[in-house]
Amino acid sequence: MALSKITYQKVSLKYGIFVGIAHVLFFLIMRLLDLQNRIELSFLSAIFLIVGITVAISQFKKAKGGNINYFQGLAIGATTGVVSSTILALFLVVYVTVLDTAYLASLQTSSLFPVSLSVLSLFVLTIIYGTIPGFLIAFVAMQWFKRADHAMPERI
């Protein structure tokens, strides 16, 4: 891909989809293990967001020849967070309206969500809970990636 055709939006969309799918798969695994009511475990999915944003910024920087604008990095994090959490939010809407209608009631008893939680508010809160951490993760990651000599190692 030519340097001019690579945009932070394309990179964010790609990795946001990957992270969103990982979130959904993690939720389904939790459901298979009957752990979906342990809301606290859902915070482990933040690992997917951290890895996805870090790799997205790294790939964008590499594709741009080692140069990345600080605000492009922040935008990659926020956009990746929005895309991934929107995928999860859409899945949760289908899940609580079609597959497991009692799950919404269990979320309402959790201290992490309001008692008056509706499907719409679950959708909006899920997107917010993914976007803000996405921006913050990008902020932290850009402390490393903003310098030209800093990059992810080729092999871990």
Short mmCIF file of C-alpha atoms in Angstrom, two decimals:
data_model
loop_
_atom_site.label_atom_id
_atom_site.label_comp_id
_atom_site.label_asym_id
_atom_site.label_seq_id
_atom_site.Cartn_x
_atom_site.Cartn_y
_atom_site.Cartn_z
CA MET A 1 0.00 0.00 0.00
CA ALA A 2 1.37 3.40 -0.93
CA LEU A 3 2.14 5.84 1.84
CA SER A 4 -0.50 8.29 0.62
CA LYS A 5 -3.27 5.69 0.76
CA ILE A 6 -2.69 4.77 4.38
CA THR A 7 -4.79 6.84 6.73
CA TYR A 8 -5.30 6.63 10.45
CA GLN A 9 -9.00 6.04 9.79
CA LYS A 10 -8.30 2.87 7.77
CA VAL A 11 -5.90 1.55 10.39
CA SER A 12 -8.34 2.39 13.20
CA LEU A 13 -11.21 0.70 11.42
CA LYS A 14 -9.19 -2.45 10.76
CA TYR A 15 -7.94 -2.85 14.31
CA GLY A 16 -11.25 -1.67 15.79
CA ILE A 17 -12.98 -4.54 13.98
CA PHE A 18 -10.36 -7.00 15.25
CA VAL A 19 -10.73 -5.76 18.83
CA GLY A 20 -14.54 -5.73 18.57
CA ILE A 21 -14.57 -9.34 17.41
CA ALA A 22 -12.21 -10.24 20.26
CA HIS A 23 -14.61 -8.56 22.74
CA VAL A 24 -17.56 -10.53 21.39
CA LEU A 25 -15.63 -13.81 21.43
CA PHE A 26 -14.49 -13.13 24.99
CA PHE A 27 -18.10 -12.51 26.02
CA LEU A 28 -19.21 -15.74 24.34
CA ILE A 29 -16.44 -17.70 26.08
CA MET A 30 -17.53 -16.18 29.39
CA ARG A 31 -21.08 -17.26 28.58
CA LEU A 32 -19.96 -20.81 27.75
CA LEU A 33 -18.19 -20.95 31.11
CA ASP A 34 -21.29 -19.43 32.77
CA LEU A 35 -19.29 -16.39 33.87
CA GLN A 36 -21.25 -13.70 31.97
CA ASN A 37 -22.87 -12.51 35.20
CA ARG A 38 -19.45 -11.78 36.71
CA ILE A 39 -19.33 -8.25 35.32
CA GLU A 40 -15.92 -7.64 36.87
CA LEU A 41 -14.36 -10.20 34.51
CA SER A 42 -15.40 -8.09 31.54
CA PHE A 43 -12.64 -5.66 32.46
CA LEU A 44 -10.14 -8.29 31.33
CA SER A 45 -11.21 -7.49 27.78
CA ALA A 46 -9.30 -4.21 28.20
CA ILE A 47 -6.24 -6.26 27.30
CA PHE A 48 -7.65 -6.60 23.78
CA LEU A 49 -8.08 -2.84 23.53
CA ILE A 50 -4.55 -2.15 24.83
CA VAL A 51 -2.97 -4.60 22.40
CA GLY A 52 -5.15 -3.49 19.48
CA ILE A 53 -4.42 0.21 19.91
CA THR A 54 -0.71 -0.32 20.47
CA VAL A 55 -0.39 -2.51 17.38
CA ALA A 56 -2.52 -0.09 15.33
CA ILE A 57 -0.32 2.88 16.25
CA SER A 58 2.81 0.83 15.61
CA GLN A 59 1.59 -0.34 12.19
CA PHE A 60 0.55 3.17 11.20
CA LYS A 61 3.91 4.56 12.26
CA LYS A 62 5.75 1.83 10.37
CA ALA A 63 3.62 2.38 7.25
CA LYS A 64 4.36 6.12 7.38
CA GLY A 65 8.11 5.54 7.45
CA GLY A 66 8.53 6.06 11.19
CA ASN A 67 6.65 9.34 11.34
CA ILE A 68 3.45 9.79 13.29
CA ASN A 69 1.67 12.95 14.30
CA TYR A 70 0.79 12.96 18.01
CA PHE A 71 -2.86 13.71 17.33
CA GLN A 72 -3.06 10.95 14.72
CA GLY A 73 -2.02 8.51 17.43
CA LEU A 74 -4.69 9.82 19.78
CA ALA A 75 -7.24 9.60 16.98
CA ILE A 76 -6.23 6.00 16.27
CA GLY A 77 -6.88 5.10 19.91
CA ALA A 78 -10.20 6.89 20.16
CA THR A 79 -11.44 5.60 16.80
CA THR A 80 -10.33 2.05 17.53
CA GLY A 81 -12.19 2.31 20.84
CA VAL A 82 -15.35 3.62 19.15
CA VAL A 83 -15.34 0.95 16.44
CA SER A 84 -14.63 -1.96 18.78
CA SER A 85 -17.12 -0.86 21.42
CA THR A 86 -19.81 -0.23 18.78
CA ILE A 87 -19.39 -3.81 17.57
CA LEU A 88 -19.68 -5.05 21.15
CA ALA A 89 -22.66 -2.75 21.81
CA LEU A 90 -24.52 -4.01 18.73
CA PHE A 91 -23.84 -7.58 19.81
CA LEU A 92 -25.08 -6.86 23.35
CA VAL A 93 -28.29 -5.31 22.02
CA VAL A 94 -28.98 -8.47 20.03
CA TYR A 95 -27.96 -10.60 23.00
CA VAL A 96 -30.22 -8.93 25.56
CA THR A 97 -33.20 -8.62 23.21
CA VAL A 98 -33.07 -12.01 21.48
CA LEU A 99 -30.76 -14.51 23.15
CA ASP A 100 -30.93 -13.81 26.90
CA THR A 101 -33.49 -11.26 28.00
CA ALA A 102 -32.72 -11.92 31.68
CA TYR A 103 -29.14 -10.68 31.24
CA LEU A 104 -30.25 -7.04 31.25
CA ALA A 105 -31.86 -7.57 34.67
CA SER A 106 -28.63 -9.05 35.99
CA LEU A 107 -26.73 -6.01 34.75
CA GLN A 108 -29.21 -3.77 36.57
CA THR A 109 -28.33 -5.47 39.86
CA SER A 110 -24.63 -4.82 39.27
CA SER A 111 -23.12 -1.78 40.94
CA LEU A 112 -21.46 -0.87 37.64
CA PHE A 113 -24.72 -0.02 35.88
CA PRO A 114 -27.77 2.02 36.91
CA VAL A 115 -30.92 0.23 38.09
CA SER A 116 -32.86 1.94 35.31
CA LEU A 117 -30.61 0.43 32.62
CA SER A 118 -32.42 0.07 29.29
CA VAL A 119 -31.26 -1.47 26.04
CA LEU A 120 -30.54 1.99 24.63
CA SER A 121 -28.56 3.07 27.67
CA LEU A 122 -26.63 -0.23 27.58
CA PHE A 123 -25.75 0.52 23.96
CA VAL A 124 -24.59 4.07 24.72
CA LEU A 125 -22.70 3.15 27.90
CA THR A 126 -20.88 0.33 26.13
CA ILE A 127 -19.65 2.75 23.48
CA ILE A 128 -18.61 5.30 26.11
CA TYR A 129 -16.87 2.61 28.19
CA GLY A 130 -14.81 1.71 25.11
CA THR A 131 -14.11 5.15 23.68
CA ILE A 132 -12.72 6.89 26.76
CA PRO A 133 -10.28 4.10 27.63
CA GLY A 134 -9.28 3.98 23.95
CA PHE A 135 -8.29 7.64 24.07
CA LEU A 136 -6.44 7.18 27.37
CA ILE A 137 -4.61 4.09 26.15
CA ALA A 138 -3.53 6.00 23.02
CA PHE A 139 -2.36 8.89 25.20
CA VAL A 140 -0.12 6.54 27.18
CA ALA A 141 1.07 4.67 24.06
CA MET A 142 1.93 7.91 22.27
CA GLN A 143 4.39 8.76 25.03
CA TRP A 144 6.43 5.93 23.53
CA PHE A 145 5.57 6.23 19.84
CA LYS A 146 5.88 10.03 19.49
CA ARG A 147 9.66 9.81 19.22
CA ALA A 148 11.05 8.75 15.88
CA ASP A 149 13.45 6.19 17.39
CA HIS A 150 10.74 4.34 19.35
CA ALA A 151 8.95 1.46 17.71
CA MET A 152 7.57 -1.94 18.57
CA PRO A 153 10.19 -4.69 18.34
CA GLU A 154 9.91 -6.93 15.29
CA ARG A 155 9.75 -10.02 17.49
CA ILE A 156 8.46 -10.34 20.99
#
